[in-house]
Each structure stands twice: as C-alpha cells, then as structure tokens.
C-alpha cells in the first residue's frame, strides 16, 4: 500500500499497471478459445502467432480518433 500513496495526498493513488500486458493476455485467451472452437468444428489444429506489439497497436489504435470516433471513415465514404 505504501508504494501507491502520494506523500502530498493522504489517500492511495490509482494502481499503476501495464495495460498492454493485460490486453495481450485477453487476446491470447480469445485466440485460444477460437482455436479450440475451430478444432471442435473440424477445422483441424490452429497455430497461434500473437505479437505483443501487434496487440498494443490494435489496442491503442482507436485512441487516435478519440474526440470524433469514426469521423474519418464517414468523411472518406462515397455518398449512398
């Protein structure tokens, strides 16, 4: 607890964690589940290749358009 306490403020700060590590664990869990489901359906074995940098980029990608999500996609579409 003492590692999280700011000396200037008497209550604990937010816990500092590595969010990308958790995102990679989540991606691995989803990938393993999908591979097991594919094996159950008869698609054979699956080889999972998950790079931490790929997960980090895909996880942080939506932050690029944070103030106006999907605005650039809407502007680049042809009128229907």
Coordinates of N, CA and C in Angstrom, one line a residue:
X1 N 0.8 -1.2 0.0 CA 0.0 0.0 0.0 C 0.9 1.3 0.0
X2 N 2.0 1.2 0.7 CA 2.8 2.4 0.8 C 3.4 2.8 -0.6
X3 N 3.5 1.9 -1.5 CA 4.0 2.2 -2.9 C 3.0 3.1 -3.7
X4 N 1.7 3.0 -3.3 CA 0.7 3.7 -4.1 C 0.3 5.0 -3.4
X5 N 0.9 5.3 -2.3 CA 0.4 6.5 -1.6 C 1.3 7.7 -2.0
X6 N 0.7 8.8 -2.4 CA 1.3 10.0 -2.7 C 1.6 10.8 -1.4
X7 N 2.8 11.2 -1.1 CA 3.0 11.8 0.2 C 2.3 13.1 0.3
X8 N 1.9 13.8 -0.8 CA 1.2 15.0 -0.7 C -0.3 14.8 -0.5
X9 N -0.8 13.7 -0.8 CA -2.3 13.4 -0.7 C -2.4 12.2 0.2
X10 N -3.3 12.2 1.2 CA -3.3 11.2 2.2 C -4.0 9.9 1.8
X11 N -4.5 9.8 0.6 CA -5.2 8.5 0.2 C -4.4 7.9 -1.0
X12 N -4.6 6.6 -1.3 CA -3.9 5.9 -2.3 C -4.2 6.5 -3.7
X13 N -3.1 6.5 -4.5 CA -3.3 6.8 -6.0 C -3.9 5.6 -6.7
X14 N -4.2 5.8 -8.0 CA -4.6 4.7 -8.8 C -3.4 3.7 -8.9
X15 N -3.8 2.5 -9.0 CA -2.7 1.4 -9.2 C -2.1 1.5 -10.6
X16 N -0.8 1.5 -10.6 CA -0.2 1.6 -11.9 C 0.1 0.2 -12.4
X17 N -0.5 -0.1 -13.6 CA -0.3 -1.5 -14.1 C 0.0 -1.4 -15.6
X18 N 0.5 -2.4 -16.2 CA 0.9 -2.5 -17.6 C -0.4 -2.9 -18.3
X19 N -1.1 -2.0 -18.9 CA -2.4 -2.3 -19.6 C -2.2 -3.2 -20.8
X20 N -1.1 -3.0 -21.5 CA -0.8 -3.8 -22.7 C -0.6 -5.2 -22.4
X21 N 0.0 -5.5 -21.2 CA 0.2 -6.9 -20.8 C -1.2 -7.6 -20.6
X22 N -2.1 -6.8 -20.0 CA -3.5 -7.4 -19.8 C -4.2 -7.5 -21.2
X23 N -4.0 -6.6 -22.1 CA -4.6 -6.7 -23.4 C -4.0 -7.9 -24.2
X24 N -2.8 -8.2 -24.0 CA -2.2 -9.4 -24.7 C -2.8 -10.7 -24.1
X25 N -2.9 -10.7 -22.8 CA -3.5 -11.9 -22.1 C -4.9 -12.1 -22.6
X26 N -5.7 -11.0 -22.7 CA -7.0 -11.1 -23.2 C -7.0 -11.6 -24.7
X27 N -6.1 -11.1 -25.5 CA -6.1 -11.5 -26.9 C -5.7 -13.0 -27.0
X28 N -4.8 -13.5 -26.2 CA -4.4 -14.9 -26.2 C -5.6 -15.7 -25.7
X29 N -6.3 -15.3 -24.7 CA -7.4 -16.1 -24.3 C -8.5 -16.2 -25.4
X30 N -8.8 -15.1 -26.1 CA -9.7 -15.2 -27.1 C -9.2 -16.0 -28.3
X31 N -8.0 -15.9 -28.6 CA -7.4 -16.7 -29.7 C -7.4 -18.2 -29.4
X32 N -7.1 -18.6 -28.2 CA -7.1 -20.0 -27.8 C -8.6 -20.5 -27.8
X33 N -9.5 -19.7 -27.4 CA -10.9 -20.1 -27.4 C -11.4 -20.3 -28.8
X34 N -11.0 -19.4 -29.7 CA -11.4 -19.5 -31.1 C -10.7 -20.7 -31.8
X35 N -9.5 -21.0 -31.4 CA -8.8 -22.2 -32.0 C -9.4 -23.5 -31.5
X36 N -9.8 -23.5 -30.2 CA -10.5 -24.7 -29.7 C -11.8 -24.9 -30.3
X37 N -12.6 -23.8 -30.6 CA -13.9 -23.9 -31.2 C -13.7 -24.4 -32.7
X38 N -12.7 -23.9 -33.4 CA -12.4 -24.4 -34.8 C -12.1 -25.9 -34.8
X39 N -11.3 -26.3 -33.8 CA -10.9 -27.7 -33.7 C -12.2 -28.6 -33.5
X40 N -13.1 -28.1 -32.6 CA -14.3 -28.8 -32.3 C -15.2 -28.9 -33.6
X41 N -15.2 -27.9 -34.4 CA -16.0 -27.9 -35.6 C -15.3 -28.7 -36.8
X42 N -14.1 -29.2 -36.6 CA -13.5 -30.0 -37.6 C -12.5 -29.3 -38.5
X43 N -12.1 -28.1 -38.1 CA -11.1 -27.3 -38.9 C -9.6 -27.7 -38.6
X44 N -9.4 -28.7 -37.8 CA -8.1 -29.1 -37.5 C -7.4 -28.2 -36.5
X45 N -6.1 -28.5 -36.4 CA -5.3 -27.7 -35.4 C -5.1 -26.3 -35.9
X46 N -4.8 -25.4 -35.0 CA -4.5 -24.0 -35.3 C -3.2 -23.6 -34.7
X47 N -2.4 -22.8 -35.4 CA -1.2 -22.2 -34.9 C -1.4 -20.8 -34.6
X48 N -1.2 -20.4 -33.3 CA -1.4 -19.0 -32.9 C -0.1 -18.3 -32.9
X49 N 0.0 -17.2 -33.6 CA 1.1 -16.3 -33.5 C 0.6 -14.9 -33.1
X50 N 0.9 -14.6 -31.9 CA 0.4 -13.3 -31.3 C 1.6 -12.5 -30.8
X51 N 1.9 -11.4 -31.5 CA 3.0 -10.5 -31.1 C 2.4 -9.4 -30.2
X52 N 3.2 -9.1 -29.2 CA 2.8 -8.1 -28.2 C 2.6 -6.7 -28.9
X53 N 3.5 -6.4 -29.8 CA 3.5 -5.1 -30.5 C 2.2 -5.0 -31.3
X54 N 1.8 -6.1 -32.0 CA 0.6 -6.0 -32.8 C -0.7 -5.8 -31.9
X55 N -0.7 -6.4 -30.7 CA -1.8 -6.2 -29.8 C -1.8 -4.8 -29.3
X56 N -0.6 -4.3 -29.0 CA -0.5 -2.9 -28.5 C -1.0 -1.9 -29.5
X57 N -0.6 -2.1 -30.8 CA -1.1 -1.1 -31.8 C -2.6 -1.2 -32.0
X58 N -3.1 -2.5 -32.1 CA -4.6 -2.6 -32.3 C -5.3 -2.1 -31.1
X59 N -4.8 -2.2 -29.9 CA -5.4 -1.8 -28.6 C -5.4 -0.3 -28.5
X60 N -4.3 0.4 -28.9 CA -4.2 1.8 -28.8 C -4.7 2.5 -30.1
X61 N -5.0 1.8 -31.2 CA -5.4 2.4 -32.4 C -6.7 3.3 -32.3
X62 N -7.7 2.8 -31.6 CA -8.9 3.7 -31.5 C -8.7 5.0 -30.8
X63 N -7.6 5.1 -30.0 CA -7.4 6.4 -29.3 C -7.0 7.5 -30.3
X64 N -6.5 7.1 -31.5 CA -6.2 8.1 -32.4 C -7.3 9.0 -32.8
X65 N -8.5 8.4 -32.9 CA -9.7 9.2 -33.3 C -10.6 9.5 -32.1
X66 N -10.0 9.6 -30.9 CA -10.8 9.7 -29.7 C -11.8 10.8 -29.7
X67 N -11.5 12.1 -30.1 CA -12.6 13.1 -30.0 C -13.7 12.9 -30.9
X68 N -13.5 12.3 -32.1 CA -14.6 12.1 -33.0 C -14.4 10.7 -33.6
X69 N -14.8 9.6 -32.9 CA -14.6 8.3 -33.4 C -15.3 8.0 -34.7
X70 N -14.6 7.4 -35.6 CA -15.2 7.0 -37.0 C -15.4 8.2 -37.9
X71 N -15.0 9.4 -37.5 CA -15.3 10.6 -38.4 C -14.6 10.5 -39.7
X72 N -13.3 10.1 -39.7 CA -12.5 10.0 -40.9 C -13.1 8.9 -41.8
X73 N -13.6 7.8 -41.2 CA -14.2 6.8 -42.1 C -15.5 7.3 -42.7
X74 N -16.3 8.1 -42.0 CA -17.5 8.6 -42.6 C -17.2 9.7 -43.7
X75 N -16.1 10.5 -43.5 CA -15.8 11.5 -44.4 C -15.2 10.9 -45.7
X76 N -14.6 9.8 -45.6 CA -14.0 9.1 -46.8 C -14.9 8.2 -47.6
X77 N -16.1 8.1 -47.1 CA -17.1 7.2 -47.8 C -17.8 8.0 -48.9
X78 N -18.1 7.3 -50.0 CA -18.8 7.9 -51.1 C -20.3 8.0 -50.6
X79 N -21.0 9.0 -51.1 CA -22.4 9.2 -50.7 C -23.2 8.0 -51.3
X80 N -24.2 7.6 -50.5 CA -25.1 6.4 -50.9 C -26.4 6.9 -51.2

